[in-house]
């Protein structure tokens, strides 16, 4: 009987499947890569072949240009590709547009690699789908019991309450370009904000991609034409780094907000200069992580990139076989750059 490690094992470049000769989310260029989603710490350019959902391939093309890989091979949800006797398929991860869990079958084993995921409702992407498996490889970004995220709709309502309270100020919201910005916009629309939302130029291309993929974002306008005299009472979205640079000085006494799961940590909020921290996360919190493991009910749990020790201890106390992979090269959030292809 083959071991799970015979099918998929951690290597310096990432998770490697030797029978199929491919990596999942490799941190360096490889001959063949299976990519779970388009965030820059998981989807790097320069691979020979990239297998990903059509939406993730579109994201990579927007961020890195059409020649981001030697060849792109789209794999839609519900489809399967076979290489070296190993089957690879995708299931929705609920993280960002096109995000997927990688399902790897071979040698009598079924391993699911979660990639980054969340369990909360999000109109900008397909919801997470629990997949029964022998080994579940889960992220652990918020893998400590202290991380319990509030309802994202309530956080959007907090932002709108602040707009009503300070109508003479601009509300400048820091949000990462892929996934977070579009989710914040959608939350605001669901909360009743039907006025134009102004966006930094670094967000425009991915906003347009989401709209082409059928995600309704309402009326968006470039923030560059919005001056201090006209910006009072408006909502502006920008990459987090732009909320602290000269670009932000054009707005009327801005209330700086920042949308992230880390905003529940006061030191992080202070570091970001956030007057209005918004706890809106695209990762599973502690309760969602343990809920997911219980639902999937795998024979083994492998834990990667994040607070591995806390989730490892929970698995041990729950009588579940678990190990920490301690992969390196994955960040807690998307790239904090104003340019689409920032490293």
Tab-separated table of C-alpha atoms in Angstrom:
chain	number	residue	atom	x	y	z
A	1	UNK	CA	0.000	0.000	0.000
A	2	UNK	CA	1.466	3.331	-1.047
A	3	UNK	CA	1.867	6.092	1.486
A	4	UNK	CA	0.444	9.601	0.924
A	5	UNK	CA	4.038	10.862	0.653
A	6	UNK	CA	4.498	8.638	-2.398
A	7	UNK	CA	1.827	10.696	-4.153
A	8	UNK	CA	2.511	14.179	-2.807
A	9	UNK	CA	5.306	15.446	-0.605
A	10	UNK	CA	6.735	18.796	0.522
A	11	UNK	CA	9.851	19.968	-1.303
A	12	UNK	CA	11.770	23.285	-1.178
A	13	UNK	CA	9.895	24.471	-4.286
A	14	UNK	CA	6.490	23.408	-2.961
A	15	UNK	CA	4.250	20.334	-2.861
A	16	UNK	CA	5.544	17.855	-5.432
A	17	UNK	CA	3.782	14.927	-7.094
A	18	UNK	CA	6.505	12.627	-8.383
A	19	UNK	CA	4.283	10.172	-10.312
A	20	UNK	CA	2.675	13.062	-12.207
A	21	UNK	CA	5.818	15.209	-12.200
A	22	UNK	CA	4.116	18.465	-11.170
A	23	UNK	CA	4.143	20.927	-8.289
A	24	UNK	CA	1.207	22.617	-6.590
A	25	UNK	CA	1.678	26.379	-6.053
A	26	UNK	CA	5.486	26.215	-6.408
A	27	UNK	CA	7.482	29.149	-5.072
A	28	UNK	CA	10.026	28.933	-7.925
A	29	UNK	CA	9.636	28.347	-11.671
A	30	UNK	CA	9.089	24.648	-12.506
A	31	UNK	CA	8.307	22.632	-15.627
A	32	UNK	CA	4.689	21.955	-14.653
A	33	UNK	CA	2.633	23.774	-12.003
A	34	UNK	CA	-0.902	23.322	-10.713
A	35	UNK	CA	-2.031	26.703	-9.346
A	36	UNK	CA	-4.855	27.027	-6.814
A	37	UNK	CA	-5.509	30.771	-7.178
A	38	UNK	CA	-4.109	34.011	-8.506
A	39	UNK	CA	-2.520	35.656	-5.458
A	40	UNK	CA	1.134	36.377	-6.090
A	41	UNK	CA	2.458	34.109	-3.326
A	42	UNK	CA	0.754	31.117	-4.960
A	43	UNK	CA	0.735	32.076	-8.646
A	44	UNK	CA	4.186	33.044	-9.858
A	45	UNK	CA	5.221	33.571	-13.476
A	46	UNK	CA	7.872	31.647	-15.381
A	47	UNK	CA	6.561	28.061	-15.226
A	48	UNK	CA	6.719	25.826	-18.289
A	49	UNK	CA	3.077	24.734	-18.023
A	50	UNK	CA	0.401	26.131	-15.707
A	51	UNK	CA	-2.777	24.173	-14.958
A	52	UNK	CA	-5.434	26.330	-13.280
A	53	UNK	CA	-9.073	27.328	-13.542
A	54	UNK	CA	-9.859	29.613	-16.484
A	55	UNK	CA	-10.445	32.515	-14.082
A	56	UNK	CA	-7.093	32.023	-12.357
A	57	UNK	CA	-5.347	31.918	-15.726
A	58	UNK	CA	-7.096	35.183	-16.633
A	59	UNK	CA	-5.909	36.730	-13.364
A	60	UNK	CA	-2.329	35.652	-14.029
A	61	UNK	CA	-2.486	37.090	-17.549
A	62	UNK	CA	-3.705	40.427	-16.166
A	63	UNK	CA	-0.988	40.566	-13.512
A	64	UNK	CA	1.989	39.202	-15.441
A	65	UNK	CA	1.079	39.587	-19.108
A	66	UNK	CA	-0.035	36.960	-21.647
A	67	UNK	CA	3.367	35.209	-21.635
A	68	UNK	CA	3.334	34.411	-17.879
A	69	UNK	CA	4.028	30.724	-18.682
A	70	UNK	CA	5.208	28.603	-21.567
A	71	UNK	CA	1.707	27.162	-21.880
A	72	UNK	CA	-1.556	27.614	-19.986
A	73	UNK	CA	-3.897	24.652	-19.584
A	74	UNK	CA	-7.359	25.574	-18.264
A	75	UNK	CA	-9.074	23.044	-16.017
A	76	UNK	CA	-12.647	23.936	-15.138
A	77	UNK	CA	-14.523	22.704	-12.083
A	78	UNK	CA	-15.932	19.252	-12.839
A	79	UNK	CA	-13.152	18.366	-15.276
A	80	UNK	CA	-10.227	15.997	-14.698
A	81	UNK	CA	-6.777	15.785	-16.235
A	82	UNK	CA	-4.573	12.676	-15.982
A	83	UNK	CA	-0.778	12.682	-15.987
A	84	UNK	CA	1.456	9.733	-15.125
A	85	UNK	CA	-1.568	7.816	-13.875
A	86	UNK	CA	-2.453	10.657	-11.460
A	87	UNK	CA	-5.808	12.415	-11.710
A	88	UNK	CA	-6.063	16.127	-10.935
A	89	UNK	CA	-9.329	18.017	-10.516
A	90	UNK	CA	-10.470	21.245	-8.895
A	91	UNK	CA	-13.196	22.101	-6.393
A	92	UNK	CA	-14.174	25.651	-5.359
A	93	UNK	CA	-12.239	27.147	-2.433
A	94	UNK	CA	-14.301	30.285	-1.778
A	95	UNK	CA	-11.207	32.480	-1.468
A	96	UNK	CA	-11.209	34.736	-4.556
A	97	UNK	CA	-12.421	34.548	-8.153
A	98	UNK	CA	-11.367	31.206	-9.656
A	99	UNK	CA	-9.805	29.910	-6.440
A	100	UNK	CA	-9.704	26.143	-6.177
A	101	UNK	CA	-8.791	23.208	-4.035
A	102	UNK	CA	-6.573	20.751	-5.899
A	103	UNK	CA	-7.820	17.148	-5.764
A	104	UNK	CA	-5.034	14.653	-6.476
A	105	UNK	CA	-5.850	10.948	-6.925
A	106	UNK	CA	-3.336	8.169	-7.485
A	107	UNK	CA	-1.569	5.190	-5.927
A	108	UNK	CA	-4.747	4.371	-4.025
A	109	UNK	CA	-4.682	7.780	-2.311
A	110	UNK	CA	-6.878	10.876	-2.553
A	111	UNK	CA	-5.302	14.100	-1.341
A	112	UNK	CA	-7.028	17.485	-1.294
A	113	UNK	CA	-4.894	20.638	-1.169
A	114	UNK	CA	-7.098	23.446	0.105
A	115	UNK	CA	-5.028	26.386	-1.082
A	116	UNK	CA	-6.360	29.491	0.662
A	117	UNK	CA	-10.051	29.267	1.518
A	118	UNK	CA	-12.917	30.721	3.499
A	119	UNK	CA	-16.387	29.493	4.440
A	120	UNK	CA	-18.270	32.819	4.538
A	121	UNK	CA	-20.751	33.842	1.849
A	122	UNK	CA	-19.110	35.901	-0.887
A	123	UNK	CA	-20.945	36.904	-4.087
A	124	UNK	CA	-17.652	37.436	-5.929
A	125	UNK	CA	-16.618	33.753	-6.034
A	126	UNK	CA	-17.982	30.219	-5.774
A	127	UNK	CA	-18.385	28.878	-2.210
A	128	UNK	CA	-16.025	26.336	-0.654
A	129	UNK	CA	-16.985	22.723	-1.300
A	130	UNK	CA	-15.945	20.108	1.311
A	131	UNK	CA	-14.369	17.075	-0.373
A	132	UNK	CA	-13.927	13.767	1.466
A	133	UNK	CA	-10.341	12.526	1.197
A	134	UNK	CA	-7.567	10.466	2.745
A	135	UNK	CA	-5.352	13.501	3.375
A	136	UNK	CA	-6.522	17.106	3.698
A	137	UNK	CA	-3.793	19.724	3.327
A	138	UNK	CA	-5.158	22.862	4.937
A	139	UNK	CA	-3.888	26.397	5.264
A	140	UNK	CA	-3.693	27.816	8.792
A	141	UNK	CA	-3.385	31.576	8.307
A	142	UNK	CA	-5.714	32.210	11.244
A	143	UNK	CA	-5.000	28.925	13.010
A	144	UNK	CA	-5.374	30.107	16.600
A	145	UNK	CA	-8.565	30.211	18.716
A	146	UNK	CA	-8.181	33.974	19.185
A	147	UNK	CA	-9.073	34.514	15.525
A	148	UNK	CA	-12.851	34.572	15.210
A	149	UNK	CA	-13.945	36.943	12.478
A	150	UNK	CA	-17.150	38.992	12.798
A	151	UNK	CA	-19.825	39.015	10.129
A	152	UNK	CA	-18.490	40.833	7.067
A	153	UNK	CA	-21.849	42.489	6.383
A	154	UNK	CA	-21.711	44.073	9.826
A	155	UNK	CA	-18.237	45.418	9.044
A	156	UNK	CA	-19.531	46.980	5.812
A	157	UNK	CA	-22.354	48.562	7.807
A	158	UNK	CA	-19.752	49.985	10.216
A	159	UNK	CA	-18.074	51.664	7.262
A	160	UNK	CA	-21.352	53.152	6.044
A	161	UNK	CA	-22.209	54.316	9.578
A	162	UNK	CA	-18.887	56.169	9.664
A	163	UNK	CA	-19.661	57.794	6.293
A	164	UNK	CA	-22.940	59.055	7.736
A	165	UNK	CA	-21.234	60.237	10.921
A	166	UNK	CA	-18.473	62.115	9.072
A	167	UNK	CA	-20.054	63.438	5.857
A	168	UNK	CA	-17.335	66.072	5.477
A	169	UNK	CA	-14.540	63.473	5.224
A	170	UNK	CA	-13.437	61.017	2.536
A	171	UNK	CA	-13.405	57.369	3.548
A	172	UNK	CA	-10.248	55.834	2.100
A	173	UNK	CA	-10.331	52.032	2.301
A	174	UNK	CA	-7.164	49.977	1.870
A	175	UNK	CA	-7.977	46.685	0.151
A	176	UNK	CA	-5.812	44.235	-1.768
A	177	UNK	CA	-6.258	44.294	-5.522
A	178	UNK	CA	-7.371	40.696	-6.027
A	179	UNK	CA	-10.419	39.529	-4.142
A	180	UNK	CA	-10.553	41.900	-1.189
A	181	UNK	CA	-11.329	45.066	-3.176
A	182	UNK	CA	-14.111	43.377	-5.134
A	183	UNK	CA	-15.551	41.774	-2.018
A	184	UNK	CA	-15.637	45.110	-0.174
A	185	UNK	CA	-17.396	46.703	-3.143
A	186	UNK	CA	-19.946	43.884	-3.245
A	187	UNK	CA	-20.553	44.122	0.503
A	188	UNK	CA	-21.171	47.849	0.187
A	189	UNK	CA	-23.635	47.277	-2.645
A	190	UNK	CA	-25.492	44.640	-0.628
A	191	UNK	CA	-25.614	47.077	2.292
A	192	UNK	CA	-27.379	49.639	0.111
A	193	UNK	CA	-24.561	51.927	-1.119
A	194	UNK	CA	-25.623	52.621	-4.705
A	195	UNK	CA	-23.519	55.717	-5.290
A	196	UNK	CA	-20.316	55.576	-7.353
A	197	UNK	CA	-17.301	54.064	-5.630
A	198	UNK	CA	-13.947	55.587	-6.530
A	199	UNK	CA	-10.955	53.329	-7.099
A	200	UNK	CA	-7.189	53.689	-7.366
A	201	UNK	CA	-5.793	52.901	-10.801
A	202	UNK	CA	-4.048	49.761	-9.515
A	203	UNK	CA	-7.464	48.193	-8.867
A	204	UNK	CA	-9.090	48.974	-12.189
A	205	UNK	CA	-7.864	46.045	-14.302
A	206	UNK	CA	-8.880	43.348	-11.834
A	207	UNK	CA	-12.196	45.084	-11.186
A	208	UNK	CA	-12.800	44.959	-14.936
A	209	UNK	CA	-11.863	41.272	-15.007
A	210	UNK	CA	-14.362	40.488	-12.256
A	211	UNK	CA	-17.034	42.382	-14.171
A	212	UNK	CA	-16.243	40.455	-17.364
A	213	UNK	CA	-16.675	37.267	-15.326
A	214	UNK	CA	-20.183	38.361	-14.372
A	215	UNK	CA	-19.545	39.834	-10.901
A	216	UNK	CA	-21.705	42.953	-10.502
A	217	UNK	CA	-19.784	45.820	-8.870
A	218	UNK	CA	-21.984	48.778	-9.753
A	219	UNK	CA	-20.646	52.129	-10.925
A	220	UNK	CA	-16.901	52.531	-10.371
A	221	UNK	CA	-14.993	55.730	-11.144
A	222	UNK	CA	-11.276	56.539	-11.224
A	223	UNK	CA	-10.134	58.185	-8.000
A	224	UNK	CA	-7.550	60.304	-9.819
A	225	UNK	CA	-10.147	62.843	-10.892
A	226	UNK	CA	-11.593	63.234	-7.409
A	227	UNK	CA	-10.237	66.293	-5.602
A	228	UNK	CA	-10.520	67.349	-1.978
A	229	UNK	CA	-13.437	69.682	-2.545
A	230	UNK	CA	-15.527	66.963	-4.173
A	231	UNK	CA	-14.378	63.976	-2.164
A	232	UNK	CA	-16.217	64.653	1.108
A	233	UNK	CA	-18.701	61.899	1.842
A	234	UNK	CA	-17.292	59.580	-0.832
A	235	UNK	CA	-15.767	56.097	-0.541
A	236	UNK	CA	-12.407	55.490	-2.205
A	237	UNK	CA	-10.690	52.096	-2.503
A	238	UNK	CA	-6.936	51.792	-2.919
A	239	UNK	CA	-4.104	49.324	-2.313
A	240	UNK	CA	-3.069	49.462	1.356
A	241	UNK	CA	0.273	51.110	0.609
A	242	UNK	CA	-1.449	53.981	-1.218
A	243	UNK	CA	-3.425	55.014	1.880
A	244	UNK	CA	-0.202	56.250	3.489
A	245	UNK	CA	1.609	57.891	0.559
A	246	UNK	CA	1.331	61.254	-1.194
A	247	UNK	CA	-1.460	59.983	-3.417
A	248	UNK	CA	-3.872	60.037	-0.456
A	249	UNK	CA	-3.311	63.720	0.325
A	250	UNK	CA	-5.721	64.833	-2.389
A	251	UNK	CA	-8.737	63.780	-0.308
A	252	UNK	CA	-10.715	65.677	2.292
A	253	UNK	CA	-9.423	64.815	5.788
A	254	UNK	CA	-9.611	61.080	4.977
A	255	UNK	CA	-10.805	58.452	7.394
A	256	UNK	CA	-8.310	55.681	6.671
A	257	UNK	CA	-9.830	52.218	6.827
A	258	UNK	CA	-8.197	48.876	6.090
A	259	UNK	CA	-10.028	45.646	5.256
A	260	UNK	CA	-8.226	42.544	6.507
A	261	UNK	CA	-8.638	39.639	8.863
A	262	UNK	CA	-5.615	41.026	10.705
A	263	UNK	CA	-7.494	44.160	11.740
A	264	UNK	CA	-8.649	42.313	14.831
A	265	UNK	CA	-5.066	42.672	16.068
A	266	UNK	CA	-4.670	46.224	17.401
A	267	UNK	CA	-0.960	46.362	16.702
A	268	UNK	CA	-1.599	45.528	13.049
A	269	UNK	CA	-4.262	48.219	12.798
A	270	UNK	CA	-1.913	50.805	14.294
A	271	UNK	CA	0.868	49.699	11.957
A	272	UNK	CA	-1.429	50.315	8.995
A	273	UNK	CA	-2.544	53.686	10.319
A	274	UNK	CA	-6.146	52.499	10.259
A	275	UNK	CA	-8.568	54.841	11.994
A	276	UNK	CA	-11.341	52.446	11.002
A	277	UNK	CA	-10.104	48.827	10.998
A	278	UNK	CA	-12.491	46.518	9.137
A	279	UNK	CA	-12.186	42.822	9.998
A	280	UNK	CA	-13.007	41.391	6.584
A	281	UNK	CA	-11.043	38.255	5.803
A	282	UNK	CA	-10.820	36.008	2.770
A	283	UNK	CA	-9.332	33.227	4.907
A	284	UNK	CA	-11.061	30.782	7.233
A	285	UNK	CA	-10.950	31.768	10.897
A	286	UNK	CA	-10.325	29.297	13.718
A	287	UNK	CA	-13.906	28.027	13.932
A	288	UNK	CA	-14.085	27.572	10.168
A	289	UNK	CA	-10.774	25.707	10.059
A	290	UNK	CA	-11.832	23.145	12.658
A	291	UNK	CA	-15.347	22.941	11.182
A	292	UNK	CA	-13.849	22.160	7.782
A	293	UNK	CA	-11.559	19.435	9.095
A	294	UNK	CA	-14.503	17.856	10.913
A	295	UNK	CA	-16.642	17.980	7.744
A	296	UNK	CA	-13.967	16.581	5.454
A	297	UNK	CA	-13.012	13.998	8.108
A	298	UNK	CA	-9.736	12.918	6.487
A	299	UNK	CA	-7.488	10.098	7.605
A	300	UNK	CA	-4.669	12.610	7.999
A	301	UNK	CA	-4.414	16.412	8.199
A	302	UNK	CA	-1.367	18.212	6.841
A	303	UNK	CA	-1.079	21.846	7.872
A	304	UNK	CA	0.741	24.521	5.922
A	305	UNK	CA	1.560	28.237	5.819
A	306	UNK	CA	0.190	29.916	8.885
A	307	UNK	CA	-0.256	29.234	12.601
A	308	UNK	CA	0.464	25.545	12.199
A	309	UNK	CA	1.151	24.727	15.853
A	310	UNK	CA	-2.292	25.719	17.132
A	311	UNK	CA	-4.184	23.658	14.590
A	312	UNK	CA	-1.736	20.776	15.003
A	313	UNK	CA	-2.440	20.737	18.739
A	314	UNK	CA	-6.219	20.798	18.137
A	315	UNK	CA	-5.912	17.801	15.831
A	316	UNK	CA	-3.883	15.918	18.414
A	317	UNK	CA	-6.416	16.646	21.168
A	318	UNK	CA	-9.204	15.548	18.808
A	319	UNK	CA	-7.505	12.264	18.071
A	320	UNK	CA	-6.700	13.160	14.480
A	321	UNK	CA	-3.427	12.287	12.808
A	322	UNK	CA	-1.758	15.533	11.765
A	323	UNK	CA	1.582	17.007	10.762
A	324	UNK	CA	2.907	20.495	10.049
A	325	UNK	CA	4.562	20.847	6.648
A	326	UNK	CA	6.266	24.189	7.393
A	327	UNK	CA	6.386	25.234	3.768
A	328	UNK	CA	7.987	28.617	3.187
A	329	UNK	CA	7.311	31.349	0.670
A	330	UNK	CA	3.614	31.974	1.305
A	331	UNK	CA	2.369	35.276	2.733
A	332	UNK	CA	-0.683	35.956	4.896
A	333	UNK	CA	-2.248	38.250	2.339
A	334	UNK	CA	-1.894	39.271	-1.266
A	335	UNK	CA	1.006	41.370	-2.461
A	336	UNK	CA	0.923	44.877	-0.940
A	337	UNK	CA	1.869	46.778	-4.037
A	338	UNK	CA	0.156	49.370	-6.205
A	339	UNK	CA	1.189	47.595	-9.394
A	340	UNK	CA	-0.541	44.431	-10.574
A	341	UNK	CA	2.716	42.571	-10.938
A	342	UNK	CA	4.517	43.770	-7.807
A	343	UNK	CA	6.665	41.020	-6.289
